[in-house]
Amino acid sequence: AILVALVVLGAPPAAGEELSEVLQEMVKHECHFINGTERVRYLERQFYNRQEDLHFDSDVGHFVGYTPYGEICARHANSNPQWLEYKRSVVDTYCRLNYRVFGPFSVDRLGE
């Protein structure tokens, strides 16, 4: 898992080593908190072989494609109103919920 993360994030192979022909896909879910949960932004970023294909930004409210394949996927996802509404709600159901769960163990301990 760590090797996949390093390769997807762009870590170079070891000296003299060749990358395998394995195709790699990664999805990152990010929650950005400003002033606690007063302002929360959710990002979903999808990568294929170290290149970001598309992302969803809760501030924008729809998917944006960066590659030809990503544009096709974004068009498909954006054409489904129920899916977009679900993705927009993730700010509350995923980000704010996890902040309440993990905040006491992480954020509140920064001052200690």
CSV table of N, CA and C in Angstrom, one decimal:
chain,number,residue,atom,x,y,z
A,1,ALA,N,0.8,-1.2,0.0
A,1,ALA,CA,0.0,0.0,0.0
A,1,ALA,C,0.9,1.3,0.0
A,2,ILE,N,2.0,1.2,0.8
A,2,ILE,CA,2.8,2.4,0.8
A,2,ILE,C,3.5,2.6,-0.5
A,3,LEU,N,3.9,1.5,-1.2
A,3,LEU,CA,4.6,1.6,-2.5
A,3,LEU,C,3.6,2.2,-3.5
A,4,VAL,N,2.4,1.8,-3.5
A,4,VAL,CA,1.4,2.3,-4.4
A,4,VAL,C,1.2,3.8,-4.1
A,5,ALA,N,1.1,4.2,-2.9
A,5,ALA,CA,1.0,5.6,-2.5
A,5,ALA,C,2.2,6.4,-3.0
A,6,LEU,N,3.4,5.9,-2.8
A,6,LEU,CA,4.6,6.7,-3.2
A,6,LEU,C,4.6,6.8,-4.7
A,7,VAL,N,4.3,5.7,-5.5
A,7,VAL,CA,4.4,5.8,-6.9
A,7,VAL,C,3.3,6.7,-7.4
A,8,VAL,N,2.1,6.6,-6.9
A,8,VAL,CA,1.0,7.5,-7.4
A,8,VAL,C,1.3,9.0,-7.1
A,9,LEU,N,2.0,9.2,-5.9
A,9,LEU,CA,2.3,10.6,-5.6
A,9,LEU,C,3.6,11.1,-6.3
A,10,GLY,N,4.2,10.3,-7.1
A,10,GLY,CA,5.3,10.7,-7.9
A,10,GLY,C,6.7,10.4,-7.4
A,11,ALA,N,6.8,9.6,-6.4
A,11,ALA,CA,8.1,9.2,-5.9
A,11,ALA,C,8.9,8.5,-7.0
A,12,PRO,N,10.1,8.8,-7.3
A,12,PRO,CA,10.9,8.2,-8.3
A,12,PRO,C,11.2,6.7,-7.9
A,13,PRO,N,11.4,5.8,-8.9
A,13,PRO,CA,11.8,4.5,-8.5
A,13,PRO,C,13.2,4.5,-7.9
A,14,ALA,N,13.6,3.4,-7.2
A,14,ALA,CA,14.9,3.3,-6.7
A,14,ALA,C,15.9,3.3,-7.9
A,15,ALA,N,17.2,3.7,-7.6
A,15,ALA,CA,18.2,3.8,-8.6
A,15,ALA,C,18.3,2.5,-9.4
A,16,GLY,N,18.2,2.6,-10.7
A,16,GLY,CA,18.3,1.5,-11.6
A,16,GLY,C,17.1,0.6,-11.7
A,17,GLU,N,16.1,0.9,-11.0
A,17,GLU,CA,14.8,0.1,-11.0
A,17,GLU,C,13.9,0.7,-12.0
A,18,GLU,N,13.2,-0.2,-12.7
A,18,GLU,CA,12.1,0.2,-13.6
A,18,GLU,C,10.8,0.0,-13.0
A,19,LEU,N,9.8,0.9,-13.3
A,19,LEU,CA,8.5,0.7,-12.8
A,19,LEU,C,7.8,-0.5,-13.5
A,20,SER,N,7.0,-1.2,-12.8
A,20,SER,CA,6.3,-2.3,-13.4
A,20,SER,C,5.2,-1.8,-14.3
A,21,GLU,N,4.6,-2.7,-15.1
A,21,GLU,CA,3.5,-2.3,-16.0
A,21,GLU,C,2.2,-2.3,-15.3
A,22,VAL,N,2.2,-2.2,-14.0
A,22,VAL,CA,1.0,-2.2,-13.2
A,22,VAL,C,0.4,-0.8,-13.3
A,23,LEU,N,-0.9,-0.8,-13.6
A,23,LEU,CA,-1.7,0.5,-13.7
A,23,LEU,C,-2.2,0.8,-12.3
A,24,GLN,N,-2.1,2.1,-11.9
A,24,GLN,CA,-2.5,2.4,-10.6
A,24,GLN,C,-3.6,3.5,-10.6
A,25,GLU,N,-4.5,3.3,-9.7
A,25,GLU,CA,-5.6,4.2,-9.5
A,25,GLU,C,-5.7,4.6,-8.0
A,26,MET,N,-6.0,5.8,-7.8
A,26,MET,CA,-6.1,6.3,-6.4
A,26,MET,C,-7.2,7.4,-6.3
A,27,VAL,N,-8.0,7.3,-5.2
A,27,VAL,CA,-9.0,8.3,-4.9
A,27,VAL,C,-8.6,8.9,-3.6
A,28,LYS,N,-8.5,10.2,-3.5
A,28,LYS,CA,-8.2,10.9,-2.2
A,28,LYS,C,-9.5,11.7,-1.8
A,29,HIS,N,-9.9,11.5,-0.5
A,29,HIS,CA,-11.0,12.3,0.0
A,29,HIS,C,-10.3,13.2,1.1
A,30,GLU,N,-10.5,14.5,0.9
A,30,GLU,CA,-9.9,15.5,1.8
A,30,GLU,C,-11.0,16.4,2.4
A,31,CYS,N,-10.8,16.7,3.7
A,31,CYS,CA,-11.7,17.7,4.3
A,31,CYS,C,-10.8,18.8,4.8
A,32,HIS,N,-11.2,20.0,4.4
A,32,HIS,CA,-10.4,21.2,4.8
A,32,HIS,C,-11.3,22.0,5.8
A,33,PHE,N,-10.8,22.2,7.0
A,33,PHE,CA,-11.5,22.9,8.1
A,33,PHE,C,-10.9,24.3,8.3
A,34,ILE,N,-11.8,25.3,8.3
A,34,ILE,CA,-11.4,26.6,8.7
A,34,ILE,C,-12.2,27.1,9.9
A,35,ASN,N,-11.5,27.4,10.9
A,35,ASN,CA,-12.1,27.8,12.2
A,35,ASN,C,-13.1,26.7,12.7
A,36,GLY,N,-12.5,25.6,13.0
A,36,GLY,CA,-13.3,24.4,13.4
A,36,GLY,C,-14.2,24.0,12.3
A,37,THR,N,-15.5,23.8,12.5
A,37,THR,CA,-16.4,23.4,11.5
A,37,THR,C,-17.2,24.6,10.9
A,38,GLU,N,-16.8,25.8,11.2
A,38,GLU,CA,-17.5,26.9,10.7
A,38,GLU,C,-17.5,27.0,9.2
A,39,ARG,N,-16.4,26.7,8.6
A,39,ARG,CA,-16.3,26.6,7.1
A,39,ARG,C,-15.6,25.3,6.8
A,40,VAL,N,-16.2,24.5,6.0
A,40,VAL,CA,-15.7,23.1,5.7
A,40,VAL,C,-15.7,23.0,4.2
A,41,ARG,N,-14.7,22.4,3.6
A,41,ARG,CA,-14.6,22.2,2.2
A,41,ARG,C,-14.2,20.7,2.0
A,42,TYR,N,-15.0,20.0,1.1
A,42,TYR,CA,-14.7,18.6,0.8
A,42,TYR,C,-14.1,18.5,-0.6
A,43,LEU,N,-13.0,17.8,-0.8
A,43,LEU,CA,-12.5,17.5,-2.1
A,43,LEU,C,-12.4,16.0,-2.3
A,44,GLU,N,-12.7,15.5,-3.5
A,44,GLU,CA,-12.5,14.2,-3.9
A,44,GLU,C,-11.6,14.2,-5.1
A,45,ARG,N,-10.4,13.7,-5.1
A,45,ARG,CA,-9.5,13.8,-6.2
A,45,ARG,C,-9.3,12.3,-6.7
A,46,GLN,N,-9.4,12.1,-8.0
A,46,GLN,CA,-9.2,10.8,-8.6
A,46,GLN,C,-8.0,10.9,-9.5
A,47,PHE,N,-7.0,9.9,-9.3
A,47,PHE,CA,-5.8,9.8,-10.0
A,47,PHE,C,-5.7,8.5,-10.8
A,48,TYR,N,-5.0,8.6,-11.9
A,48,TYR,CA,-4.7,7.3,-12.6
A,48,TYR,C,-3.3,7.5,-13.1
A,49,ASN,N,-2.4,6.6,-12.7
A,49,ASN,CA,-1.0,6.6,-13.0
A,49,ASN,C,-0.3,8.0,-12.8
A,50,ARG,N,-0.5,8.4,-11.5
A,50,ARG,CA,0.1,9.7,-11.0
A,50,ARG,C,-0.5,10.9,-11.7
A,51,GLN,N,-1.5,10.8,-12.5
A,51,GLN,CA,-2.1,12.0,-13.1
A,51,GLN,C,-3.5,12.2,-12.6
A,52,GLU,N,-3.9,13.4,-12.2
A,52,GLU,CA,-5.2,13.7,-11.7
A,52,GLU,C,-6.2,13.8,-12.9
A,53,ASP,N,-7.2,12.9,-12.9
A,53,ASP,CA,-8.2,12.9,-14.0
A,53,ASP,C,-9.3,13.8,-13.7
A,54,LEU,N,-9.8,13.8,-12.5
A,54,LEU,CA,-10.9,14.7,-12.1
A,54,LEU,C,-11.0,14.9,-10.7
A,55,HIS,N,-11.8,15.9,-10.3
A,55,HIS,CA,-12.0,16.1,-8.9
A,55,HIS,C,-13.4,16.7,-8.6
A,56,PHE,N,-13.9,16.5,-7.4
A,56,PHE,CA,-15.1,17.2,-7.0
A,56,PHE,C,-14.8,18.1,-5.8
A,57,ASP,N,-15.2,19.3,-5.9
A,57,ASP,CA,-15.0,20.3,-4.9
A,57,ASP,C,-16.4,20.8,-4.4
A,58,SER,N,-16.6,20.6,-3.1
A,58,SER,CA,-17.9,21.0,-2.5
A,58,SER,C,-18.2,22.5,-2.7
A,59,ASP,N,-17.2,23.3,-2.7
A,59,ASP,CA,-17.4,24.8,-3.0
A,59,ASP,C,-17.9,25.1,-4.4
A,60,VAL,N,-17.4,24.2,-5.3
A,60,VAL,CA,-17.9,24.4,-6.7
A,60,VAL,C,-19.2,23.7,-6.9
A,61,GLY,N,-19.3,22.5,-6.4
A,61,GLY,CA,-20.6,21.7,-6.4
A,61,GLY,C,-20.7,20.8,-7.6
A,62,HIS,N,-19.7,20.6,-8.3
A,62,HIS,CA,-19.7,19.6,-9.4
A,62,HIS,C,-18.3,19.1,-9.7
A,63,PHE,N,-18.3,18.0,-10.5
A,63,PHE,CA,-17.0,17.4,-10.9
A,63,PHE,C,-16.4,18.2,-12.0
A,64,VAL,N,-15.0,18.2,-12.0
A,64,VAL,CA,-14.3,18.9,-13.1
A,64,VAL,C,-13.2,17.9,-13.6
A,65,GLY,N,-13.2,17.7,-14.9
A,65,GLY,CA,-12.2,16.8,-15.5
A,65,GLY,C,-11.0,17.5,-16.0
A,66,TYR,N,-9.8,16.8,-15.9
A,66,TYR,CA,-8.5,17.4,-16.3
A,66,TYR,C,-8.0,16.7,-17.5
A,67,THR,N,-8.4,15.5,-17.8
A,67,THR,CA,-7.9,14.7,-18.9
A,67,THR,C,-9.1,14.4,-19.8
A,68,PRO,N,-8.9,14.0,-21.0
A,68,PRO,CA,-10.1,13.6,-21.8
A,68,PRO,C,-11.0,12.5,-21.1
A,69,TYR,N,-10.3,11.5,-20.5
A,69,TYR,CA,-11.1,10.5,-19.8
A,69,TYR,C,-11.8,11.2,-18.6
A,70,GLY,N,-11.1,12.0,-17.9
A,70,GLY,CA,-11.7,12.7,-16.7
A,70,GLY,C,-12.9,13.6,-17.1
A,71,GLU,N,-12.8,14.2,-18.3
A,71,GLU,CA,-13.9,15.0,-18.7
A,71,GLU,C,-15.1,14.2,-19.0
A,72,ILE,N,-14.9,13.0,-19.6
A,72,ILE,CA,-16.1,12.1,-19.8
A,72,ILE,C,-16.7,11.7,-18.5
A,73,CYS,N,-15.8,11.3,-17.5
A,73,CYS,CA,-16.3,10.9,-16.2
A,73,CYS,C,-17.1,12.0,-15.5
A,74,ALA,N,-16.5,13.2,-15.6
A,74,ALA,CA,-17.1,14.4,-15.0
A,74,ALA,C,-18.5,14.7,-15.6
A,75,ARG,N,-18.6,14.6,-16.9
A,75,ARG,CA,-19.9,14.8,-17.6
A,75,ARG,C,-20.9,13.8,-17.1
A,76,HIS,N,-20.5,12.5,-17.0
A,76,HIS,CA,-21.4,11.5,-16.6
A,76,HIS,C,-21.8,11.7,-15.2
A,77,ALA,N,-20.9,12.0,-14.3
A,77,ALA,CA,-21.3,12.3,-12.9
A,77,ALA,C,-22.1,13.5,-12.7
A,78,ASN,N,-21.8,14.5,-13.5
A,78,ASN,CA,-22.6,15.8,-13.3
A,78,ASN,C,-24.0,15.7,-13.9
A,79,SER,N,-24.2,14.6,-14.7
A,79,SER,CA,-25.6,14.5,-15.3
A,79,SER,C,-26.5,13.7,-14.4
A,80,ASN,N,-26.1,13.3,-13.2
A,80,ASN,CA,-26.9,12.6,-12.2
A,80,ASN,C,-27.1,13.5,-11.0
A,81,PRO,N,-28.3,14.2,-11.0
A,81,PRO,CA,-28.6,15.1,-9.9
A,81,PRO,C,-28.5,14.5,-8.5
A,82,GLN,N,-29.0,13.2,-8.4
A,82,GLN,CA,-28.9,12.6,-7.1
A,82,GLN,C,-27.5,12.4,-6.6
A,83,TRP,N,-26.6,12.0,-7.5
A,83,TRP,CA,-25.2,11.7,-7.2
A,83,TRP,C,-24.6,13.1,-6.8
A,84,LEU,N,-24.8,14.1,-7.5
A,84,LEU,CA,-24.3,15.4,-7.1
A,84,LEU,C,-24.8,15.9,-5.7
A,85,GLU,N,-26.1,15.7,-5.5
A,85,GLU,CA,-26.6,16.1,-4.2
A,85,GLU,C,-25.9,15.3,-3.1
A,86,TYR,N,-25.7,14.0,-3.3
A,86,TYR,CA,-25.0,13.1,-2.3
A,86,TYR,C,-23.6,13.7,-2.1
A,87,LYS,N,-22.9,14.0,-3.1
A,87,LYS,CA,-21.5,14.5,-3.0
A,87,LYS,C,-21.5,15.8,-2.3
A,88,ARG,N,-22.4,16.7,-2.5
A,88,ARG,CA,-22.5,17.9,-1.8
A,88,ARG,C,-22.8,17.7,-0.3
A,89,SER,N,-23.5,16.7,0.0
A,89,SER,CA,-23.9,16.4,1.4
A,89,SER,C,-22.7,15.8,2.2
A,90,VAL,N,-21.7,15.4,1.5
A,90,VAL,CA,-20.6,14.7,2.2
A,90,VAL,C,-19.9,15.6,3.2
A,91,VAL,N,-20.0,16.9,3.0
A,91,VAL,CA,-19.4,17.9,3.9
A,91,VAL,C,-19.9,17.7,5.3
A,92,ASP,N,-21.2,17.4,5.4
A,92,ASP,CA,-21.8,17.1,6.7
A,92,ASP,C,-21.7,15.7,7.2
A,93,THR,N,-22.0,14.7,6.2
A,93,THR,CA,-22.0,13.3,6.6
A,93,THR,C,-20.6,12.7,6.8
A,94,TYR,N,-19.6,13.3,6.2
A,94,TYR,CA,-18.2,12.7,6.3
A,94,TYR,C,-17.3,13.7,7.1
A,95,CYS,N,-17.2,14.9,6.6
A,95,CYS,CA,-16.2,15.8,7.2
A,95,CYS,C,-16.6,16.3,8.6
A,96,ARG,N,-17.8,16.9,8.7
A,96,ARG,CA,-18.2,17.4,10.0
A,96,ARG,C,-18.3,16.3,11.1
A,97,LEU,N,-18.9,15.1,10.6
A,97,LEU,CA,-19.0,14.0,11.5
A,97,LEU,C,-17.7,13.5,12.0
A,98,ASN,N,-16.7,13.4,11.1
A,98,ASN,CA,-15.4,12.9,11.5
A,98,ASN,C,-14.6,13.9,12.4
A,99,TYR,N,-14.9,15.2,12.2
A,99,TYR,CA,-14.3,16.3,13.0
A,99,TYR,C,-14.8,16.1,14.4
A,100,ARG,N,-16.1,15.8,14.6
A,100,ARG,CA,-16.6,15.6,16.0
A,100,ARG,C,-16.0,14.4,16.6
A,101,VAL,N,-15.8,13.3,15.8
A,101,VAL,CA,-15.2,12.1,16.3
A,101,VAL,C,-13.8,12.2,16.7
A,102,PHE,N,-13.0,12.8,15.7
A,102,PHE,CA,-11.5,12.8,15.9
A,102,PHE,C,-11.0,14.1,16.5
A,103,GLY,N,-11.8,15.1,16.5
A,103,GLY,CA,-11.3,16.4,17.0
A,103,GLY,C,-10.7,16.4,18.4
A,104,PRO,N,-11.4,15.7,19.3
A,104,PRO,CA,-10.9,15.6,20.7
A,104,PRO,C,-9.5,14.9,20.8
A,105,PHE,N,-9.2,14.1,19.8
A,105,PHE,CA,-7.9,13.3,19.9
A,105,PHE,C,-6.8,14.0,19.1
A,106,SER,N,-7.2,15.0,18.2
A,106,SER,CA,-6.2,15.6,17.4
A,106,SER,C,-6.1,17.1,17.5
A,107,VAL,N,-7.2,17.8,17.2
A,107,VAL,CA,-7.2,19.2,17.2
A,107,VAL,C,-7.1,19.8,18.6
A,108,ASP,N,-7.8,19.2,19.5
A,108,ASP,CA,-7.8,19.7,20.9
A,108,ASP,C,-6.5,19.4,21.6
A,109,ARG,N,-5.7,18.5,21.1
A,109,ARG,CA,-4.4,18.2,21.7
A,109,ARG,C,-3.3,19.1,21.2
A,110,LEU,N,-3.5,19.9,20.2
A,110,LEU,CA,-2.5,20.8,19.7
A,110,LEU,C,-2.0,21.8,20.7
A,111,GLY,N,-2.8,22.2,21.7
A,111,GLY,CA,-2.4,23.2,22.7
A,111,GLY,C,-1.7,22.5,23.9
A,112,GLU,N,-1.6,21.2,23.9
A,112,GLU,CA,-1.0,20.5,25.1
A,112,GLU,C,0.5,20.5,24.9
